[in-house]
């Protein structure tokens, strides 16, 4: 997709808020659109008039003017792209009257994002591949720094799509070692230093929790440290920590077959960290960030860790394994402790497809957040709101803190059904050593059984946009 401000094309695309006058149409066509088709500019409404004798106009409804967000513009542009591709149009002009809660630059970037989102396809394993017809969009010239805005959004969507590709890749082509190699190649091309720790080095660091989860697999673990330090190594960094289970069978707490089908996605958080670092580095955002991910499979064999085992960790804390299918928090224990003690970190943000309880509580589109720092909460909330990736805080109450305490070991890796998302967060907090910390449970929005708005079926790339804006806008 190419964006230009210096060309003119036959096809015209108008984004229309609810109740807006349709001055772009002649009187006869407006009466038809309003009266017969009942087009009002409601969110999701589309009117198109193409063909040899058509006006070559596409109208896309935005919804109520006072409530418009950047995400509404993304969705409207995505719908426009789908409509144009559906009739094999290759180029179009867009017309944008900015309204609602966004400024000109934000609205234009959102529209460009929507057109770019419509291009995503995961077709690596398909014999017959398809591509979109739409190639060029002419945008309004009146926005300052247009070239810069175009490049930023193009790179951000690249980062989202790299995340999607990593998550959509099946586990037979993505062992921990294979994923580590892909990540290293991808990120080093944009100036991120990637250090890959093999099993021997993981053992030397004492990461007993990560190693316990890996014990059932013939594919050895990897531990990734991804450094993007444009401010200099002497300055503190934001640590982004992602769960990286490249396939999760549940271990001896074996998942049902249907529940295992999409468990290639259990490394979606690690992939989101990768996509975020890619976008930050390629866009040259001047903020120090260190990404961390422990990569392993969670499988069943004679050497697997078992329900009832008591295992160690890098910190020295012992963990009673109540449920081998609560493995993500076990691997994160070592990753978080590393982020808190081995990285010059100003704060730690971890993310994980961690609990089914999060979907029960918040549904498929909202991530849970738990934190020990109110400023972090405010910043992440704002970034999520700006990105159309909703999050909701859950409380880490004293009674749930008590539930995580073990009997024969220090902590339980699972504290039962009630408050399951929160007790997982309480477990993780134990390993951040008092650093400002936030945990995002992205179990719902990271992977979709069906497409939703502009998010594709399968890997969605959530929450790359949130993390990118959080880092970019953070003030130390």
CSV table of C-alpha atoms in Angstrom, one decimal:
chain,number,residue,atom,x,y,z
A,1,UNK,CA,0.0,0.0,0.0
A,2,UNK,CA,1.3,3.4,-1.0
A,3,UNK,CA,0.1,6.7,0.4
A,4,UNK,CA,0.5,9.9,-1.5
A,5,UNK,CA,-0.8,13.5,-1.3
A,6,UNK,CA,0.0,14.6,-4.8
A,7,UNK,CA,-2.2,12.5,-7.1
A,8,UNK,CA,-5.9,12.4,-8.1
A,9,UNK,CA,-8.0,9.4,-8.8
A,10,UNK,CA,-11.4,8.6,-10.1
A,11,UNK,CA,-12.7,6.9,-7.0
A,12,UNK,CA,-13.7,9.0,-4.0
A,13,UNK,CA,-14.0,7.8,-0.4
A,14,UNK,CA,-15.8,9.9,2.2
A,15,UNK,CA,-15.9,9.1,5.9
A,16,UNK,CA,-19.3,10.4,7.2
A,17,UNK,CA,-20.4,10.9,10.7
A,18,UNK,CA,-24.0,10.3,11.8
A,19,UNK,CA,-26.3,13.0,10.5
A,20,UNK,CA,-23.7,14.7,8.4
A,21,UNK,CA,-24.9,16.5,5.2
A,22,UNK,CA,-24.1,14.5,2.0
A,23,UNK,CA,-22.9,17.4,0.0
A,24,UNK,CA,-20.7,15.2,-2.1
A,25,UNK,CA,-23.8,13.7,-3.8
A,26,UNK,CA,-26.1,15.4,-6.2
A,27,UNK,CA,-29.7,15.9,-5.0
A,28,UNK,CA,-31.2,12.9,-6.7
A,29,UNK,CA,-28.5,10.5,-5.4
A,30,UNK,CA,-28.7,12.0,-1.9
A,31,UNK,CA,-32.5,11.5,-1.8
A,32,UNK,CA,-32.0,7.9,-2.8
A,33,UNK,CA,-29.3,7.2,-0.3
A,34,UNK,CA,-31.1,8.9,2.5
A,35,UNK,CA,-34.7,7.8,1.7
A,36,UNK,CA,-34.4,4.4,0.1
A,37,UNK,CA,-31.2,3.1,1.6
A,38,UNK,CA,-31.6,4.8,4.9
A,39,UNK,CA,-27.9,5.7,5.0
A,40,UNK,CA,-27.4,8.0,8.0
A,41,UNK,CA,-23.6,7.6,8.7
A,42,UNK,CA,-24.1,5.2,11.5
A,43,UNK,CA,-21.1,3.1,12.4
A,44,UNK,CA,-20.7,0.2,10.0
A,45,UNK,CA,-23.0,1.7,7.3
A,46,UNK,CA,-21.6,1.7,3.7
A,47,UNK,CA,-22.9,3.1,0.5
A,48,UNK,CA,-21.1,2.5,-2.8
A,49,UNK,CA,-21.8,3.5,-6.4
A,50,UNK,CA,-19.3,2.0,-8.8
A,51,UNK,CA,-19.6,0.8,-12.3
A,52,UNK,CA,-19.6,2.4,-15.8
A,53,UNK,CA,-22.3,5.0,-15.0
A,54,UNK,CA,-21.8,5.2,-11.2
A,55,UNK,CA,-20.6,8.3,-9.4
A,56,UNK,CA,-17.5,6.3,-8.2
A,57,UNK,CA,-18.2,7.3,-4.6
A,58,UNK,CA,-17.9,5.2,-1.4
A,59,UNK,CA,-19.5,6.5,1.8
A,60,UNK,CA,-18.4,4.9,5.1
A,61,UNK,CA,-20.3,5.6,8.3
A,62,UNK,CA,-18.3,6.6,11.4
A,63,UNK,CA,-21.1,6.9,14.0
A,64,UNK,CA,-22.0,9.6,16.4
A,65,UNK,CA,-19.7,12.6,16.0
A,66,UNK,CA,-19.2,13.4,19.7
A,67,UNK,CA,-18.0,9.8,20.5
A,68,UNK,CA,-15.6,9.3,17.6
A,69,UNK,CA,-12.2,7.8,18.6
A,70,UNK,CA,-9.1,7.0,16.6
A,71,UNK,CA,-10.2,3.3,16.6
A,72,UNK,CA,-13.5,4.2,14.9
A,73,UNK,CA,-11.4,5.7,12.0
A,74,UNK,CA,-9.3,2.6,11.8
A,75,UNK,CA,-12.4,0.4,11.5
A,76,UNK,CA,-14.0,2.7,8.9
A,77,UNK,CA,-10.9,2.7,6.7
A,78,UNK,CA,-10.7,-1.1,7.0
A,79,UNK,CA,-14.3,-1.3,5.8
A,80,UNK,CA,-13.5,1.1,3.0
A,81,UNK,CA,-10.5,-1.1,1.9
A,82,UNK,CA,-12.6,-4.2,1.9
A,83,UNK,CA,-15.3,-2.6,-0.2
A,84,UNK,CA,-12.7,-1.2,-2.7
A,85,UNK,CA,-10.9,-4.6,-2.9
A,86,UNK,CA,-14.3,-6.3,-3.4
A,87,UNK,CA,-14.8,-4.5,-6.7
A,88,UNK,CA,-11.1,-4.6,-7.7
A,89,UNK,CA,-10.3,-0.9,-7.4
A,90,UNK,CA,-6.6,-0.1,-7.4
A,91,UNK,CA,-6.5,3.6,-6.3
A,92,UNK,CA,-8.7,6.1,-4.5
A,93,UNK,CA,-8.8,9.6,-2.9
A,94,UNK,CA,-10.0,9.9,0.7
A,95,UNK,CA,-11.9,12.8,2.1
A,96,UNK,CA,-11.7,13.4,5.9
A,97,UNK,CA,-13.4,15.9,8.1
A,98,UNK,CA,-11.9,15.3,11.5
A,99,UNK,CA,-14.4,15.1,14.3
A,100,UNK,CA,-14.8,13.6,17.8
A,101,UNK,CA,-11.9,13.0,20.2
A,102,UNK,CA,-8.9,13.1,17.8
A,103,UNK,CA,-6.9,15.7,16.0
A,104,UNK,CA,-6.0,15.7,12.2
A,105,UNK,CA,-2.8,13.8,12.6
A,106,UNK,CA,-4.3,11.1,14.8
A,107,UNK,CA,-7.3,10.7,12.5
A,108,UNK,CA,-5.2,10.4,9.4
A,109,UNK,CA,-2.8,7.9,11.0
A,110,UNK,CA,-5.9,5.9,12.1
A,111,UNK,CA,-7.3,5.9,8.5
A,112,UNK,CA,-3.9,4.8,7.1
A,113,UNK,CA,-3.7,2.1,9.7
A,114,UNK,CA,-7.2,0.8,8.7
A,115,UNK,CA,-6.2,0.5,5.0
A,116,UNK,CA,-3.0,-1.3,6.0
A,117,UNK,CA,-4.8,-3.6,8.4
A,118,UNK,CA,-6.9,-4.8,5.5
A,119,UNK,CA,-3.8,-6.1,3.7
A,120,UNK,CA,-2.8,-8.7,6.3
A,121,UNK,CA,-2.9,-12.4,5.2
A,122,UNK,CA,-1.2,-15.4,6.7
A,123,UNK,CA,-0.8,-17.5,3.6
A,124,UNK,CA,2.6,-19.1,4.2
A,125,UNK,CA,1.1,-22.6,4.0
A,126,UNK,CA,-1.4,-22.0,1.2
A,127,UNK,CA,-0.8,-23.2,-2.3
A,128,UNK,CA,-3.1,-20.5,-3.8
A,129,UNK,CA,-2.3,-17.1,-2.6
A,130,UNK,CA,-4.4,-13.9,-3.1
A,131,UNK,CA,-3.5,-10.3,-2.8
A,132,UNK,CA,-5.5,-7.1,-2.5
A,133,UNK,CA,-6.2,-5.0,-5.6
A,134,UNK,CA,-5.9,-1.6,-3.7
A,135,UNK,CA,-2.4,-0.2,-4.2
A,136,UNK,CA,-2.5,3.6,-3.8
A,137,UNK,CA,-4.4,6.0,-1.5
A,138,UNK,CA,-4.3,9.7,-2.0
A,139,UNK,CA,-4.6,11.5,1.4
A,140,UNK,CA,-5.4,15.1,2.3
A,141,UNK,CA,-2.4,17.5,2.1
A,142,UNK,CA,-3.4,19.7,5.0
A,143,UNK,CA,-1.8,17.6,7.7
A,144,UNK,CA,1.7,18.7,9.0
A,145,UNK,CA,4.5,16.2,8.9
A,146,UNK,CA,2.6,13.9,6.6
A,147,UNK,CA,5.6,11.9,5.5
A,148,UNK,CA,6.6,11.2,9.1
A,149,UNK,CA,3.1,10.2,10.0
A,150,UNK,CA,2.9,7.8,7.1
A,151,UNK,CA,6.2,6.1,7.9
A,152,UNK,CA,5.4,5.7,11.6
A,153,UNK,CA,2.1,4.0,11.0
A,154,UNK,CA,3.5,1.8,8.3
A,155,UNK,CA,6.2,0.6,10.6
A,156,UNK,CA,3.8,0.1,13.5
A,157,UNK,CA,1.6,-2.1,11.4
A,158,UNK,CA,4.7,-4.0,10.2
A,159,UNK,CA,5.4,-4.8,13.9
A,160,UNK,CA,1.9,-5.9,14.4
A,161,UNK,CA,2.1,-8.2,11.4
A,162,UNK,CA,5.4,-9.7,12.4
A,163,UNK,CA,3.7,-10.5,15.8
A,164,UNK,CA,0.8,-12.1,14.0
A,165,UNK,CA,3.1,-14.2,11.7
A,166,UNK,CA,5.1,-15.5,14.7
A,167,UNK,CA,1.9,-16.5,16.5
A,168,UNK,CA,0.2,-18.1,13.5
A,169,UNK,CA,3.2,-20.2,12.7
A,170,UNK,CA,2.5,-23.8,13.9
A,171,UNK,CA,4.7,-25.3,16.5
A,172,UNK,CA,6.2,-28.0,14.2
A,173,UNK,CA,7.9,-25.0,12.5
A,174,UNK,CA,8.5,-23.0,15.7
A,175,UNK,CA,10.4,-24.7,18.4
A,176,UNK,CA,12.1,-22.5,21.0
A,177,UNK,CA,15.3,-22.6,19.0
A,178,UNK,CA,13.5,-21.8,15.7
A,179,UNK,CA,11.7,-18.9,17.2
A,180,UNK,CA,14.8,-17.5,18.8
A,181,UNK,CA,16.6,-17.6,15.4
A,182,UNK,CA,13.7,-15.9,13.7
A,183,UNK,CA,13.6,-13.2,16.3
A,184,UNK,CA,17.3,-12.6,16.3
A,185,UNK,CA,17.3,-12.2,12.5
A,186,UNK,CA,14.3,-9.9,12.5
A,187,UNK,CA,15.3,-7.5,15.3
A,188,UNK,CA,19.0,-7.3,14.5
A,189,UNK,CA,18.0,-5.9,11.0
A,190,UNK,CA,16.5,-2.8,12.8
A,191,UNK,CA,19.3,-2.3,15.3
A,192,UNK,CA,18.1,-4.3,18.3
A,193,UNK,CA,20.8,-6.4,20.1
A,194,UNK,CA,19.5,-9.9,20.7
A,195,UNK,CA,21.3,-12.3,23.0
A,196,UNK,CA,20.0,-15.9,22.9
A,197,UNK,CA,20.8,-18.1,26.0
A,198,UNK,CA,20.9,-21.9,25.3
A,199,UNK,CA,20.0,-24.5,27.9
A,200,UNK,CA,23.5,-24.6,29.4
A,201,UNK,CA,23.5,-20.9,30.1
A,202,UNK,CA,20.0,-21.1,31.4
A,203,UNK,CA,21.1,-23.8,33.8
A,204,UNK,CA,24.2,-21.7,34.8
A,205,UNK,CA,21.8,-18.7,35.7
A,206,UNK,CA,19.8,-21.0,37.9
A,207,UNK,CA,16.5,-20.7,36.1
A,208,UNK,CA,15.0,-23.8,37.6
A,209,UNK,CA,11.4,-22.8,37.0
A,210,UNK,CA,11.9,-22.4,33.3
A,211,UNK,CA,13.8,-25.6,33.1
A,212,UNK,CA,11.1,-27.5,35.1
A,213,UNK,CA,8.5,-26.6,32.5
A,214,UNK,CA,10.8,-27.6,29.7
A,215,UNK,CA,11.7,-31.0,31.2
A,216,UNK,CA,9.1,-32.9,29.2
A,217,UNK,CA,10.3,-31.7,25.8
A,218,UNK,CA,13.1,-32.9,23.5
A,219,UNK,CA,13.3,-29.3,22.2
A,220,UNK,CA,15.6,-27.3,24.6
A,221,UNK,CA,14.6,-23.9,25.9
A,222,UNK,CA,15.9,-20.6,24.9
A,223,UNK,CA,16.0,-17.3,26.9
A,224,UNK,CA,16.0,-14.1,24.9
A,225,UNK,CA,17.3,-10.7,26.0
A,226,UNK,CA,16.5,-8.1,23.4
A,227,UNK,CA,18.2,-4.7,23.9
A,228,UNK,CA,17.2,-1.4,22.3
A,229,UNK,CA,19.2,1.3,24.1
A,230,UNK,CA,19.2,4.5,22.0
A,231,UNK,CA,19.6,6.6,25.2
A,232,UNK,CA,22.8,4.7,26.2
A,233,UNK,CA,23.5,1.7,28.3
A,234,UNK,CA,24.0,3.9,31.4
A,235,UNK,CA,20.3,5.0,31.3
A,236,UNK,CA,17.5,2.9,32.8
A,237,UNK,CA,15.3,0.9,30.5
A,238,UNK,CA,11.7,-0.2,30.4
A,239,UNK,CA,11.6,-3.9,30.7
A,240,UNK,CA,9.0,-5.7,28.6
A,241,UNK,CA,8.6,-9.4,29.6
A,242,UNK,CA,6.6,-11.8,27.5
A,243,UNK,CA,5.4,-15.4,28.1
A,244,UNK,CA,6.9,-17.6,25.5
A,245,UNK,CA,5.3,-21.1,25.5
A,246,UNK,CA,5.7,-22.2,21.9
A,247,UNK,CA,3.3,-25.1,22.5
A,248,UNK,CA,1.2,-25.9,25.6
A,249,UNK,CA,-0.3,-29.4,25.9
A,250,UNK,CA,-1.0,-28.7,29.6
A,251,UNK,CA,1.6,-31.2,30.7
A,252,UNK,CA,0.3,-34.0,33.0
A,253,UNK,CA,-2.7,-31.7,33.6
A,254,UNK,CA,-3.5,-32.5,30.0
A,255,UNK,CA,-5.8,-30.2,28.0
A,256,UNK,CA,-8.7,-31.6,26.1
A,257,UNK,CA,-8.0,-32.0,22.4
A,258,UNK,CA,-10.2,-29.0,21.4
A,259,UNK,CA,-8.4,-26.8,23.9
A,260,UNK,CA,-5.0,-27.9,22.5
A,261,UNK,CA,-5.7,-27.0,18.9
A,262,UNK,CA,-4.6,-23.3,19.1
A,263,UNK,CA,-1.9,-23.7,21.7
A,264,UNK,CA,0.7,-22.5,19.3
A,265,UNK,CA,-0.6,-19.1,20.4
A,266,UNK,CA,0.8,-19.4,24.0
A,267,UNK,CA,3.8,-17.4,22.9
A,268,UNK,CA,1.7,-14.5,21.7
A,269,UNK,CA,3.0,-12.3,24.5
A,270,UNK,CA,6.6,-12.9,23.6
A,271,UNK,CA,5.7,-12.2,20.0
A,272,UNK,CA,4.1,-8.9,21.0
A,273,UNK,CA,7.3,-7.9,22.8
A,274,UNK,CA,9.2,-8.7,19.6
A,275,UNK,CA,6.7,-6.7,17.4
A,276,UNK,CA,6.9,-3.7,19.8
A,277,UNK,CA,10.7,-3.6,19.8
A,278,UNK,CA,10.7,-3.9,16.0
A,279,UNK,CA,8.4,-0.9,15.6
A,280,UNK,CA,10.2,1.2,18.3
A,281,UNK,CA,13.6,0.5,16.8
A,282,UNK,CA,12.7,1.0,13.1
A,283,UNK,CA,10.8,4.2,14.0
A,284,UNK,CA,13.9,5.3,16.1
A,285,UNK,CA,11.9,6.1,19.2
A,286,UNK,CA,14.4,7.4,21.7
A,287,UNK,CA,13.5,5.3,24.7
A,288,UNK,CA,15.6,2.5,26.2
A,289,UNK,CA,13.7,-0.8,26.2
A,290,UNK,CA,14.8,-4.4,27.0
A,291,UNK,CA,12.6,-7.3,25.9
A,292,UNK,CA,12.8,-10.6,27.8
A,293,UNK,CA,11.2,-13.9,26.9
A,294,UNK,CA,11.8,-17.5,28.2
A,295,UNK,CA,10.9,-19.9,25.4
A,296,UNK,CA,9.8,-23.5,25.9
A,297,UNK,CA,7.2,-26.1,25.2
A,298,UNK,CA,5.0,-27.7,27.9
A,299,UNK,CA,4.7,-31.3,27.0
A,300,UNK,CA,4.2,-34.8,28.5
A,301,UNK,CA,6.9,-37.4,28.8
A,302,UNK,CA,8.6,-39.6,31.4
A,303,UNK,CA,10.8,-36.6,32.3
A,304,UNK,CA,8.0,-34.0,32.6
A,305,UNK,CA,7.4,-32.0,35.8
A,306,UNK,CA,4.3,-33.3,37.6
A,307,UNK,CA,1.4,-32.1,39.7
A,308,UNK,CA,2.7,-32.3,43.3
A,309,UNK,CA,6.3,-31.5,42.5
A,310,UNK,CA,8.2,-28.8,44.4
A,311,UNK,CA,10.6,-26.9,42.1
A,312,UNK,CA,13.1,-24.1,42.5
A,313,UNK,CA,13.5,-20.7,40.7
A,314,UNK,CA,16.2,-18.2,39.8
A,315,UNK,CA,15.2,-16.2,42.9
A,316,UNK,CA,15.5,-19.1,45.2
A,317,UNK,CA,11.7,-19.2,45.9
A,318,UNK,CA,10.3,-22.7,45.9
A,319,UNK,CA,7.0,-23.4,44.0
A,320,UNK,CA,4.5,-26.1,44.7
A,321,UNK,CA,3.2,-27.4,41.3
A,322,UNK,CA,-0.5,-27.8,41.9
A,323,UNK,CA,-1.3,-27.8,38.1
A,324,UNK,CA,1.2,-28.3,35.3
A,325,UNK,CA,-1.1,-26.4,33.0
A,326,UNK,CA,-0.4,-23.2,35.0
A,327,UNK,CA,3.1,-23.2,33.5
A,328,UNK,CA,3.1,-19.7,32.1
A,329,UNK,CA,3.5,-18.0,35.5
A,330,UNK,CA,6.2,-20.6,36.4
A,331,UNK,CA,8.4,-19.6,33.4
A,332,UNK,CA,7.6,-15.9,34.0
A,333,UNK,CA,8.9,-16.2,37.5
A,334,UNK,CA,12.5,-16.5,36.2
A,335,UNK,CA,12.0,-13.9,33.4
A,336,UNK,CA,10.6,-11.3,35.8
A,337,UNK,CA,13.3,-11.9,38.4
A,338,UNK,CA,15.9,-11.5,35.6
A,339,UNK,CA,14.2,-8.2,34.5
A,340,UNK,CA,14.2,-6.9,38.0
A,341,UNK,CA,17.7,-7.8,39.0
A,342,UNK,CA,19.9,-8.3,35.9
A,343,UNK,CA,18.5,-5.4,33.8
A,344,UNK,CA,18.9,-1.7,34.7
A,345,UNK,CA,15.1,-1.4,34.6
A,346,UNK,CA,13.0,1.6,35.7
A,347,UNK,CA,9.8,-0.4,35.5
A,348,UNK,CA,8.7,-3.9,34.4
A,349,UNK,CA,5.7,-4.7,32.3
A,350,UNK,CA,4.9,-8.3,31.7
A,351,UNK,CA,2.2,-9.8,29.4
A,352,UNK,CA,0.9,-13.3,29.0
A,353,UNK,CA,-1.9,-15.4,27.6
A,354,UNK,CA,-2.2,-16.6,31.2
A,355,UNK,CA,-5.6,-17.5,32.4
A,356,UNK,CA,-8.9,-18.8,31.1
A,357,UNK,CA,-10.4,-17.0,34.1
A,358,UNK,CA,-9.6,-13.7,32.4
A,359,UNK,CA,-11.9,-14.6,29.5
A,360,UNK,CA,-14.6,-15.6,31.9
A,361,UNK,CA,-14.3,-12.3,33.7
A,362,UNK,CA,-13.7,-9.8,30.9
A,363,UNK,CA,-14.6,-11.6,27.6
A,364,UNK,CA,-12.5,-12.0,24.5
A,365,UNK,CA,-11.6,-8.3,23.7
A,366,UNK,CA,-10.4,-6.9,27.0
A,367,UNK,CA,-7.1,-7.5,28.8
A,368,UNK,CA,-6.8,-7.6,32.6
A,369,UNK,CA,-4.2,-5.4,34.3
A,370,UNK,CA,-2.7,-5.7,37.8
A,371,UNK,CA,-0.1,-3.4,39.1
A,372,UNK,CA,1.8,-2.2,42.2
A,373,UNK,CA,2.1,1.3,40.8
A,374,UNK,CA,-0.7,3.8,40.0
A,375,UNK,CA,1.4,5.9,37.6
A,376,UNK,CA,2.0,2.8,35.5
A,377,UNK,CA,-1.7,2.1,35.5
A,378,UNK,CA,-2.6,5.6,34.3
A,379,UNK,CA,0.0,5.5,31.5
A,380,UNK,CA,-1.0,2.0,30.3
A,381,UNK,CA,-4.7,2.8,30.5
A,382,UNK,CA,-4.1,5.9,28.3
A,383,UNK,CA,-2.0,4.0,25.8
A,384,UNK,CA,-4.6,1.2,25.6
A,385,UNK,CA,-7.5,3.7,25.2
A,386,UNK,CA,-5.6,5.5,22.4
A,387,UNK,CA,-5.0,2.2,20.7
A,388,UNK,CA,-8.4,0.7,20.8
A,389,UNK,CA,-7.1,-2.2,22.9
A,390,UNK,CA,-9.2,-2.0,26.2
A,391,UNK,CA,-7.7,-3.1,29.5
A,392,UNK,CA,-9.4,-3.3,32.9
A,393,UNK,CA,-7.8,-3.3,36.4
A,394,UNK,CA,-8.4,-6.2,38.7
A,395,UNK,CA,-7.6,-5.8,42.5
A,396,UNK,CA,-4.9,-7.8,44.2
A,397,UNK,CA,-6.7,-8.1,47.6
A,398,UNK,CA,-5.2,-9.5,50.8
A,399,UNK,CA,-7.4,-12.6,50.9
A,400,UNK,CA,-6.2,-13.6,47.4
A,401,UNK,CA,-2.6,-12.9,48.4
A,402,UNK,CA,-2.9,-15.4,51.2
A,403,UNK,CA,-4.3,-18.1,48.8
A,404,UNK,CA,-1.0,-18.1,46.8
A,405,UNK,CA,1.1,-19.1,49.8
A,406,UNK,CA,2.2,-22.7,49.8
A,407,UNK,CA,2.3,-25.3,52.5
A,408,UNK,CA,5.4,-27.3,51.7
A,409,UNK,CA,6.9,-24.8,49.3
A,410,UNK,CA,6.8,-21.0,49.3
A,411,UNK,CA,4.2,-20.4,46.6
A,412,UNK,CA,1.5,-22.4,44.8
A,413,UNK,CA,1.5,-22.1,41.1
A,414,UNK,CA,-2.3,-22.4,41.1
A,415,UNK,CA,-4.7,-21.3,43.9
A,416,UNK,CA,-8.0,-22.6,42.5
A,417,UNK,CA,-10.8,-21.3,40.4
A,418,UNK,CA,-11.9,-18.3,42.3
A,419,UNK,CA,-10.1,-15.1,41.4
A,420,UNK,CA,-7.8,-17.1,39.2
A,421,UNK,CA,-6.6,-14.2,37.1
A,422,UNK,CA,-5.7,-12.2,40.2
A,423,UNK,CA,-3.9,-15.0,42.0
A,424,UNK,CA,-1.8,-15.5,38.9
A,425,UNK,CA,-0.9,-11.8,39.1
A,426,UNK,CA,-0.1,-12.1,42.8
A,427,UNK,CA,2.2,-15.0,42.1
A,428,UNK,CA,4.1,-12.9,39.5
A,429,UNK,CA,4.4,-9.9,41.7
A,430,UNK,CA,6.6,-11.9,44.1
A,431,UNK,CA,9.4,-12.0,41.5
A,432,UNK,CA,9.7,-8.2,40.6
A,433,UNK,CA,11.5,-7.2,43.8
A,434,UNK,CA,9.5,-4.2,44.4
A,435,UNK,CA,10.1,-2.6,41.0
A,436,UNK,CA,7.2,-0.6,39.5
A,437,UNK,CA,5.4,-3.4,37.7
A,438,UNK,CA,2.3,-4.1,35.7
A,439,UNK,CA,0.9,-7.4,34.5
A,440,UNK,CA,-1.3,-7.7,31.4
A,441,UNK,CA,-3.3,-10.9,31.0
A,442,UNK,CA,-4.0,-10.9,27.2
A,443,UNK,CA,-5.6,-14.4,27.1
A,444,UNK,CA,-8.8,-13.0,25.5
A,445,UNK,CA,-7.7,-10.5,22.8
A,446,UNK,CA,-4.4,-12.0,21.6
A,447,UNK,CA,-6.0,-14.7,19.5
A,448,UNK,CA,-9.5,-14.8,17.9
A,449,UNK,CA,-11.5,-17.7,16.8
A,450,UNK,CA,-13.2,-15.3,14.4
A,451,UNK,CA,-12.3,-12.0,12.9
A,452,UNK,CA,-13.5,-8.9,14.8
A,453,UNK,CA,-13.7,-5.4,13.3
A,454,UNK,CA,-10.3,-5.0,11.7
A,455,UNK,CA,-8.6,-7.8,13.7
A,456,UNK,CA,-8.1,-11.0,11.7
A,457,UNK,CA,-9.0,-14.5,12.7
A,458,UNK,CA,-6.1,-16.1,14.6
A,459,UNK,CA,-3.4,-13.9,15.9
A,460,UNK,CA,-4.5,-10.3,16.4
A,461,UNK,CA,-1.2,-8.5,17.3
A,462,UNK,CA,-2.7,-7.1,20.5
A,463,UNK,CA,-1.2,-5.4,22.5
A,464,UNK,CA,1.6,-4.1,20.3
A,465,UNK,CA,-0.1,-0.7,19.7
A,466,UNK,CA,-0.6,-0.2,23.5
A,467,UNK,CA,3.0,-1.1,24.3
A,468,UNK,CA,4.4,1.1,21.5
A,469,UNK,CA,2.4,4.1,22.7
A,470,UNK,CA,3.2,3.4,26.3
A,471,UNK,CA,6.9,3.4,25.6
A,472,UNK,CA,6.9,6.4,23.2
A,473,UNK,CA,4.9,8.6,25.5
A,474,UNK,CA,6.5,7.6,28.8
A,475,UNK,CA,8.1,10.4,30.7
A,476,UNK,CA,10.8,9.3,33.2
